[in-house]
CSV table of C-alpha atoms in Angstrom, one decimal:
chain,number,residue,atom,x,y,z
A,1250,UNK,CA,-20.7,66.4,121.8
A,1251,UNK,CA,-23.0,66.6,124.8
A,1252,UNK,CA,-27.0,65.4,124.5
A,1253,UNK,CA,-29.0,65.3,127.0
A,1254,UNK,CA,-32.0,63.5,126.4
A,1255,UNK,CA,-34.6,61.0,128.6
A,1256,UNK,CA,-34.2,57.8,126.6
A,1257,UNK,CA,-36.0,55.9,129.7
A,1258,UNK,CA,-39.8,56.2,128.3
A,1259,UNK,CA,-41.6,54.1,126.4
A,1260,UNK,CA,-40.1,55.4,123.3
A,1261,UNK,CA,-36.9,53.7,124.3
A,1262,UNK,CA,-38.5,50.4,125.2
A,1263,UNK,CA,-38.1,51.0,128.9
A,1264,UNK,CA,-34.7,50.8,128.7
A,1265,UNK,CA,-32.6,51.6,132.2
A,1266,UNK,CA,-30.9,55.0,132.1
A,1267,UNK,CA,-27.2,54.2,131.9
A,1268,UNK,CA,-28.2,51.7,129.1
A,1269,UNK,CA,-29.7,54.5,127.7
A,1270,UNK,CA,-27.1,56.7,127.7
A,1271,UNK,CA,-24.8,53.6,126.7
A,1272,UNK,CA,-26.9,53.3,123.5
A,1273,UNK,CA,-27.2,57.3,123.2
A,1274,UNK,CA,-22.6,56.8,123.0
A,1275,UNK,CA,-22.9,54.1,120.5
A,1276,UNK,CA,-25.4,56.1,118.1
A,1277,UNK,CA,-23.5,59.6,118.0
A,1278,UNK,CA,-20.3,57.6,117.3
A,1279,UNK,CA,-22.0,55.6,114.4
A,1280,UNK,CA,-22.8,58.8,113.0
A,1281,UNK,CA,-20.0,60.2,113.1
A,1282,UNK,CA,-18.0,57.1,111.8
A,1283,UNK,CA,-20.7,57.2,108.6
A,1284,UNK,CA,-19.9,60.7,108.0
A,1285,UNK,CA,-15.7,59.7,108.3
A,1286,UNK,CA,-16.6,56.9,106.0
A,1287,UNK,CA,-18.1,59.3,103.2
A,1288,UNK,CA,-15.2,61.8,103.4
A,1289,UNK,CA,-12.7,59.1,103.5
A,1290,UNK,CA,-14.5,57.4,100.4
A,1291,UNK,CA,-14.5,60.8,98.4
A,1292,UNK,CA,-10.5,60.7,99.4
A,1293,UNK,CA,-9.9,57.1,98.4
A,1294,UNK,CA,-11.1,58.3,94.8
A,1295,UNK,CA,-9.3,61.5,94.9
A,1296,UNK,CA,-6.1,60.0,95.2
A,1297,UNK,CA,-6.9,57.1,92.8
A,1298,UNK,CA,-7.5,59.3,90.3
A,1299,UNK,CA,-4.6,61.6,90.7
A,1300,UNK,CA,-2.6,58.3,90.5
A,1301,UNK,CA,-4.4,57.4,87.5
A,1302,UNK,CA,-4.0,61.2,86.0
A,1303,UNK,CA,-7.6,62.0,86.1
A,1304,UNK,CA,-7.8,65.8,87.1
A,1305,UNK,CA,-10.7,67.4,85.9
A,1306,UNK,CA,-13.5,65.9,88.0
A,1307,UNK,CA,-14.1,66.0,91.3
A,1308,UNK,CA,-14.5,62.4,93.5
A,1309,UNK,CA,-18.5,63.4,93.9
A,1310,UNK,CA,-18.6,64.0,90.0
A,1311,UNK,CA,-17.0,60.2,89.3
A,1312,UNK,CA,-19.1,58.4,92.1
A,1313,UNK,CA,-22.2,60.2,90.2
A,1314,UNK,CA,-20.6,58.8,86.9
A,1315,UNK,CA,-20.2,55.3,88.8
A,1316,UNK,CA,-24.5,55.5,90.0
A,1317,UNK,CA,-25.4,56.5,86.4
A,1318,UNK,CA,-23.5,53.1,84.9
A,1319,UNK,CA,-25.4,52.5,81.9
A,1320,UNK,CA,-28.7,53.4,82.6
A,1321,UNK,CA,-30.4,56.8,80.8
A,1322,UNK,CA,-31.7,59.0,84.0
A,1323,UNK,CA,-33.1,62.7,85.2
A,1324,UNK,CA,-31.4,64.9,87.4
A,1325,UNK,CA,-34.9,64.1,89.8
A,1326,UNK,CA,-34.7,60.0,89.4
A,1327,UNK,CA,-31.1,60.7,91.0
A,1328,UNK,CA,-32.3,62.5,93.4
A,1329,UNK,CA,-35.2,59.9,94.5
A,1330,UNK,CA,-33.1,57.3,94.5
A,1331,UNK,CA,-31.1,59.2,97.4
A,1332,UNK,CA,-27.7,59.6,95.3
A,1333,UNK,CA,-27.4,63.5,95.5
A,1334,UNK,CA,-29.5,66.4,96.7
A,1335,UNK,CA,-31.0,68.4,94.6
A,1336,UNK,CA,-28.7,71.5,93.7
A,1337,UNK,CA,-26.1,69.1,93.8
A,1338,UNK,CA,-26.8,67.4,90.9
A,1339,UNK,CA,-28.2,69.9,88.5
A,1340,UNK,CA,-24.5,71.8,88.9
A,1341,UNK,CA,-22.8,68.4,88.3
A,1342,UNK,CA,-24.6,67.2,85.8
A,1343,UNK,CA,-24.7,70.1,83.8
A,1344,UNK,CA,-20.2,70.5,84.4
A,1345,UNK,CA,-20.0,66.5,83.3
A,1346,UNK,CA,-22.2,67.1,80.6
A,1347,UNK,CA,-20.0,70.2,79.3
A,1348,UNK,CA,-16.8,68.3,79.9
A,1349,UNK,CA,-18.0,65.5,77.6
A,1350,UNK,CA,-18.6,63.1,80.5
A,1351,UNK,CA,-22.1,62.8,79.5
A,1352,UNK,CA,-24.5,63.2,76.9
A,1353,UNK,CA,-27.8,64.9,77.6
A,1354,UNK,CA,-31.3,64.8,75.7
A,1355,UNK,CA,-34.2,66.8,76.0
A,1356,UNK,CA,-37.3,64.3,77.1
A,1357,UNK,CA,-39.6,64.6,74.0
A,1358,UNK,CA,-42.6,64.4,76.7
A,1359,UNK,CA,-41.7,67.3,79.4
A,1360,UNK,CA,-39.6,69.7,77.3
A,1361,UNK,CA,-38.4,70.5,81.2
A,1362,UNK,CA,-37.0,67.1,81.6
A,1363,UNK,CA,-33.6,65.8,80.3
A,1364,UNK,CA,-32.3,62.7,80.5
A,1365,UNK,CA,-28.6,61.6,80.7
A,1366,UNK,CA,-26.2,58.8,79.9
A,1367,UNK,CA,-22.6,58.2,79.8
A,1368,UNK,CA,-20.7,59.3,77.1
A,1369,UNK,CA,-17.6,57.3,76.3
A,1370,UNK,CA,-15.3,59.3,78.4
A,1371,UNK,CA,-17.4,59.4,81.4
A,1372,UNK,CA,-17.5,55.3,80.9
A,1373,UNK,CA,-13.9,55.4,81.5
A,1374,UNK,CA,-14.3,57.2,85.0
A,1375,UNK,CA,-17.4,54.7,85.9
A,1376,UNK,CA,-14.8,51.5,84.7
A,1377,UNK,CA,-12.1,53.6,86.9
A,1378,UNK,CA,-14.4,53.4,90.0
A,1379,UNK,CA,-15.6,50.3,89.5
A,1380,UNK,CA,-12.3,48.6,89.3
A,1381,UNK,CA,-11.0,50.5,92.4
A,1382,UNK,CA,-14.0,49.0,94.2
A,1383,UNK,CA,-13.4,45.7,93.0
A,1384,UNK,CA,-9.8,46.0,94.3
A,1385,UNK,CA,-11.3,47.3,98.4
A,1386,UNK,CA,-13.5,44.2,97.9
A,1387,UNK,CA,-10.8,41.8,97.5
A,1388,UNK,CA,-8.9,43.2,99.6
A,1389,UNK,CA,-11.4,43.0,102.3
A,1390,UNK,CA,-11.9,39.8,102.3
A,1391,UNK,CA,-8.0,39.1,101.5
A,1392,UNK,CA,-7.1,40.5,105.0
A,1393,UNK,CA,-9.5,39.5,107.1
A,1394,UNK,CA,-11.2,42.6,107.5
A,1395,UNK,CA,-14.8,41.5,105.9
A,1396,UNK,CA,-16.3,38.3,105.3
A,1397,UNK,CA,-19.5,37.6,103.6
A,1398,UNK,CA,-21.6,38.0,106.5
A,1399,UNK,CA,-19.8,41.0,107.9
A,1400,UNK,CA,-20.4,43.2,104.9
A,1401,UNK,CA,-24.5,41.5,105.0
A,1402,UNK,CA,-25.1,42.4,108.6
A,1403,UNK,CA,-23.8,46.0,107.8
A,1404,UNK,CA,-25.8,46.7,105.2
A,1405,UNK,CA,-28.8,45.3,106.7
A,1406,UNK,CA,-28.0,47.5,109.9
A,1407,UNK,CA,-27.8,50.5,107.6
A,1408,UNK,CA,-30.8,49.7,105.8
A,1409,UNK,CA,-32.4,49.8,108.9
A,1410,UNK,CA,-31.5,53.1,109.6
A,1411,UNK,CA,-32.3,54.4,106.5
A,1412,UNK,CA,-36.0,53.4,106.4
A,1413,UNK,CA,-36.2,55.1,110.1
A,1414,UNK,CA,-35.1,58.3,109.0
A,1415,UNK,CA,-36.8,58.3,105.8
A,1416,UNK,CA,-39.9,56.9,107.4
A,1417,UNK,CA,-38.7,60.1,110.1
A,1418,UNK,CA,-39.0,62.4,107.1
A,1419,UNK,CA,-42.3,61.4,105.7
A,1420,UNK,CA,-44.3,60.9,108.3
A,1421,UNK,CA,-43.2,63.1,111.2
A,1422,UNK,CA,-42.4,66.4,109.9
């Protein structure tokens, strides 16, 4: 992938051109190590669950099992809270709801609205998911790989990014 941009003005902080460009490396790579990360996340659960003999949902079905936990939500609070996009999780909702991994209710406010929760089977998946992520967690720290400050200074760095863009979003466009 080949940009060409002039990241030497003032919107770059006066930054020299070959820093520039330097930085320009770093960031493309970054994004395309967070979009690995997502896929490879999405296979880490695929695999578990074949493993476990969990067929019938789809890694992006159990990780929106795994956001809902035990709360009572809309397809729209889902979406706000940056989980899913918008067609994306009316179609899931509505297959985990007609699998039994869900139960679904009518708001008695906005007839419009429904809320969901976690039935007992889709409780199963979340516990699934959760325990899987337990076992990454220790074993991140168990090898070396992550330490407590590690996984705090990526998350702050990511954080930072996502206000940008979503500050990029709201304000620019």
């Amino acid at each position: 992938m080949s940009i060409h941009t002039d990241l030497d003005g003032p919107e770059n902080g006066g930054m020299s051109s070959a820093r520039s460009a330097a930085f320009m490396a770093s960031y493309l790579d970054s994004l395309t190590l967070v979009e690995r990360l997502h896929r490879l996340l999405l296979d880490v659960i695929k695999d578990e669950f074949e493993r476990v003999g969990i067929l019938e949902i789809n890694p992006v079905q159990a990780l929106l099992l795994f956001n809902v936990g035990d709360n009572e939500v809309t397809a729209g609070e889902l979406k706000t809270r940056g989980y899913y996009q918008g067609s994306n999780v009316s179609y899931n909702l509505k297959k985990l709801v007609d699998m039994g991994y869900m139960h679904h209710q009518r708001s008695e406010i906005d007839r419009r609205s429904v809320r969901v929760r976690l039935s007992e089977k889709g409780r199963g998946v979340r516990d699934v998911v959760a325990k899987l992520f337990a076992t990454h967690a220790s074993g991140l720290v168990a090898r070396g790989v992550l330490d407590q400050n590690g996984i705090d200074d990526i998350t702050t760095a990511l954080r930072r990014v996502e206000r940008y863009w979503t500050e990029q979003i709201r304000y620019i466009y």
